[in-house]
Each structure stands twice: as structure tokens, then as C-alpha cells.
Amino acid sequence: MSEPTVPQFRVIDLIRKKRDGGVFSRAEIEYLVDGCTKGSIPDYQMAAWLMAVVLRGMTGEETAALTNAMLHSGEVLDLSFLPAKKVDKHSTGGVGDKTSLVLAPLVAAGGLYVPMISGRGLGHTGGTLDKLESIPGFRVDLDAREFERVLKACGCSMIGQTEKIAPADRKLYVLRDVTGTVESPYLICASIMSKKLAEGTDALVLDVKTGSGAFMKKEEDAVFLAELMVETGERMGKKMAALITDMNQPLGRMVGNALEVQECIEVLHGEGPADLRDLCFELAGWMLYLGGAAKTVAEGKQLCERIIASGQAFERFRQMVELQGGDISAIDDPSRLPSAEHRVEVLSPQSGYVTAIATEQVGTACVILGGGRERKEDSVDPAVGIVVHKKIGDKVSAGESLCTIHCHSLADAQAARAKALLEESYEIAEAPPTYKLPLIHRVIYKGES
Ligand code: URA
């Protein structure tokens, strides 16, 4: 009979150590993550340790060790068979934040591979998977082999997280959600990076949002998280850059799943709103640069212009949709995407200029319409949403439409609640705002660009 194995550490000692501000070794962190994944450490002890991390923080080395342990708690894709570099982008989430649908085919047409594992809407922010599923038939639940096949065929594929990817994060995230331990930059960094690094990419561009529609309302919090994620990725041998981008108003004009797909198709055809186009080119420029397909970010952005003009980016998107089971007739003719029957205008109460938009409320209005989830088990309505006509700095006359609600019934209570919220979201003053919000607040990158 074999001897029972003696645990390497006592969990209570580890909790006390972090409570008192101690610094963990890699072995201690691996022990905790392994015990959490296997269920040998009870939730109450993990929760106590998580709270100690929230209060005491972690060093860069501890954060990287936690990320690495969470990453290796599950499957790490090996995409080394692909003949070019693999790059991805991660956004911390916003309202009308739809760049992934443009970036994946655009960067793939630039000669790199984009294996994208995306998420669903979180809180007031939209999710890439919900947007993609508004394309009739589109499958986001491909297994690893199907994912590799689509990637090989068209250079990009977009799917949801599988059971096998970073299982430690699944467990920890659920615990954090109910123990007030989500709000730690160290835990957020390890959670996001463990999932992203499981894709087997060579480089990652982070779009860290700040402003009224972002999770990080203050720029310094966004910068702190961005620097932590860049440092963690670099410690793990990845090329990393982070852009701190503006989320003080919705990105583009469309908010809502099918509406956002429609707007991405416009950008892929060389049209669409300037802020969305500019941010897509900026992020794609960085992806192409970090992946070695362009010598500088500026060259990457020029390459994007040419790829869009040639129609290749749209063609890649079309191919990906077809390979993932989607109805390409809805891509060729976006009027075939799901659409709501009714329109409700949100009118300006006075003449003047838009000086601010409470962007989180715009996102919440879309959730109320059914475009996002109020509870985990809710299904998402692909057709509803908001079309924004007036943005910060725009002149508006009394009675002019600020935005249009797309809903299923004029009498429905959700439409009325969404309308009231949108009316409150706009700040209108006699004089225009004295400053213009930058689209990119800051870039965090250690090398030359
Ligand atoms: N998104 C994640 O995936 N994890 C977090 O901890 C926060 C946001």
C-alpha cells in the first residue's frame, strides 16, 4: 500500500502569509491553483486567500506565477503548425465596442493568424460572441480541431472559451463574483491573461478602455491594469502592447448585437464611422507590427487601408462566417440580419451642444431592451439596440433625435425604461465642449514602434 501523500503546504499558513503581506513563491501559488482546480481546497479557504490578495496585492512575479498556474490548469493550444505568427487583441469591454469583428479578418488578410477566444456580454458591455451569434447559423462552439481547421483555411477564427481552457479561472471567477473579490487588478490580470495565453499566440494587443462606459472609469486605474498585463505577458515571452482608449461615448453609432455586426460590415467595406475605423486601424496596425507583418505601426495602418480597399478583409470575414456555419447571405445583404420592428426616437429637450454622454447608461439601456443579460441564464435578443445620432461636440436642435431605439413593441415597458435612461444620459449645454476627447489616451509599449 502506498503512503498517503503529505500536503506540501498548509492552506491556513498560506492565507495567513498573504493576510500579513507576505510574498509567495511559485510553488506556493501552484499548490493553491492546483488545489482549487481539483477541488481539494475548500471554497471558503480559497475565498479567504482571494480577499487577502485584494487587500495586500501581489508583486509582478507573483502575478505572472498565478497567471502561469491558471493557464496550465487546462489545455494550451499548440498552433505551431501554422506558417506565420499568431496575434490577438483583448478589450476590457465597452459600449458599441465591436472592433474584434473587423480586426480578425483584417489582420488575417495582412498575412498573420488570429486565433480569437472571446467572451459574452458582461454587465453593461457587449460581448463578441453575442454579436457573432446574431448572424443566423454562426457557431461559436467549435472544438479545438474545428477551430484549427478554420484558422488554417482563412487565417482567423472566433470562438467561445471551452471547458478545457483555464478551468482554474472558471472556478476562481465564480468565487470572486460572490465574495467581493473581482476588483483586484492582479486577479483581473491573471484571469484575462490565462485565457488569452491559452490561445497559443505570439503577440497580444490590449485595448484597455477608460471613461464613463468602461469598467475603469479613472485613467490611472486603466493604466495600472494595462502595465500589469503587459509586464505579465512579457514575462511569459509574448510581445505585448496596450492602448488606453476612450470610452466616454459609445464607439461608432450602433449599440446592439446585429446592429453592431452591420456596422462592422460597413467598416470592412471601407465605410462606417470615423472613430470606429480609426480605432480598428490603430489596433490592427499594432497587431501587424507586433506580429512582424509591418516594420512600424504606421506601416501597419497603411497596410490596413490597402487591405480594406482591395476587399480582402471583407472576403476573409465572409469566409470565416461560412466556415463557422453562418448564413453569408446576411453578410452580403445585412438587411437580412435580425432586425426589430419598431423605432422610438429619443429627442433633445433643448438646442445646444452635446457635452457628455453617461455611456454606461447607454449600455444598460441596451441590456434592458434585451440586447444583454440581466441574469446569467437570460438569452440575448440579437435584433434590439440603439442607433446613436449625436455624439460629444455635436450641435443639436430642440426636438431633434439624439438616438433611435430599435425594439419589438412600442408599448413595451422595457422600451419606456430604456428611453428614460437614454434621455438622462445626454448632457446638453449652450456652448460646445472646450476640449476634444482623444480616441487613444496613451500607448504602453517598451520598444520602438
Ligand atoms: N474579465 C475577465 O475575464 N476576468 C476578470 O477578472 C475581469 C474581466
PDB file of N, CA and C and ligand atoms in Angstrom, residues 122 173 176 187-188 191-192 195, ligand 1:
ATOM      1  N   LEU A 122     -20.768  41.397 -20.534  1.00  0.00           N
ATOM      2  CA  LEU A 122     -20.547  41.404 -19.081  1.00  0.00           C
ATOM      3  C   LEU A 122     -21.097  42.731 -18.580  1.00  0.00           C
ATOM      4  N   TYR A 173     -13.333  32.553 -10.819  1.00  0.00           N
ATOM      5  CA  TYR A 173     -14.190  33.676 -11.214  1.00  0.00           C
ATOM      6  C   TYR A 173     -15.541  33.607 -10.499  1.00  0.00           C
ATOM      7  N   ARG A 176     -14.992  34.642  -6.958  1.00  0.00           N
ATOM      8  CA  ARG A 176     -14.743  36.090  -6.857  1.00  0.00           C
ATOM      9  C   ARG A 176     -16.044  36.867  -7.004  1.00  0.00           C
ATOM     10  N   LEU A 187      -5.814  40.016  -9.806  1.00  0.00           N
ATOM     11  CA  LEU A 187      -6.680  38.872 -10.116  1.00  0.00           C
ATOM     12  C   LEU A 187      -7.306  39.043 -11.507  1.00  0.00           C
ATOM     13  N   ILE A 188      -7.658  40.282 -11.866  1.00  0.00           N
ATOM     14  CA  ILE A 188      -8.216  40.535 -13.215  1.00  0.00           C
ATOM     15  C   ILE A 188      -7.158  40.200 -14.265  1.00  0.00           C
ATOM     16  N   SER A 191      -6.719  36.457 -14.577  1.00  0.00           N
ATOM     17  CA  SER A 191      -7.913  35.863 -15.172  1.00  0.00           C
ATOM     18  C   SER A 191      -7.911  36.076 -16.687  1.00  0.00           C
ATOM     19  N   ILE A 192      -7.705  37.314 -17.104  1.00  0.00           N
ATOM     20  CA  ILE A 192      -7.738  37.618 -18.546  1.00  0.00           C
ATOM     21  C   ILE A 192      -6.556  36.965 -19.261  1.00  0.00           C
ATOM     22  N   LYS A 195      -6.509  33.112 -19.905  1.00  0.00           N
ATOM     23  CA  LYS A 195      -7.374  32.658 -21.003  1.00  0.00           C
ATOM     24  C   LYS A 195      -6.777  33.037 -22.353  1.00  0.00           C
TER      25      LYS A 195
HETATM   26  N1  URA B   1     -12.769  39.676 -17.404  1.00  0.00           N
HETATM   27  C1  URA B   1     -12.194  38.500 -17.083  1.00  0.00           C
HETATM   28  O1  URA B   1     -12.078  37.600 -17.896  1.00  0.00           O
HETATM   29  N2  URA B   1     -11.756  38.337 -15.812  1.00  0.00           N
HETATM   30  C2  URA B   1     -11.842  39.300 -14.874  1.00  0.00           C
HETATM   31  O2  URA B   1     -11.393  39.081 -13.766  1.00  0.00           O
HETATM   32  C3  URA B   1     -12.445  40.524 -15.219  1.00  0.00           C
HETATM   33  C4  URA B   1     -12.904  40.681 -16.509  1.00  0.00           C
END
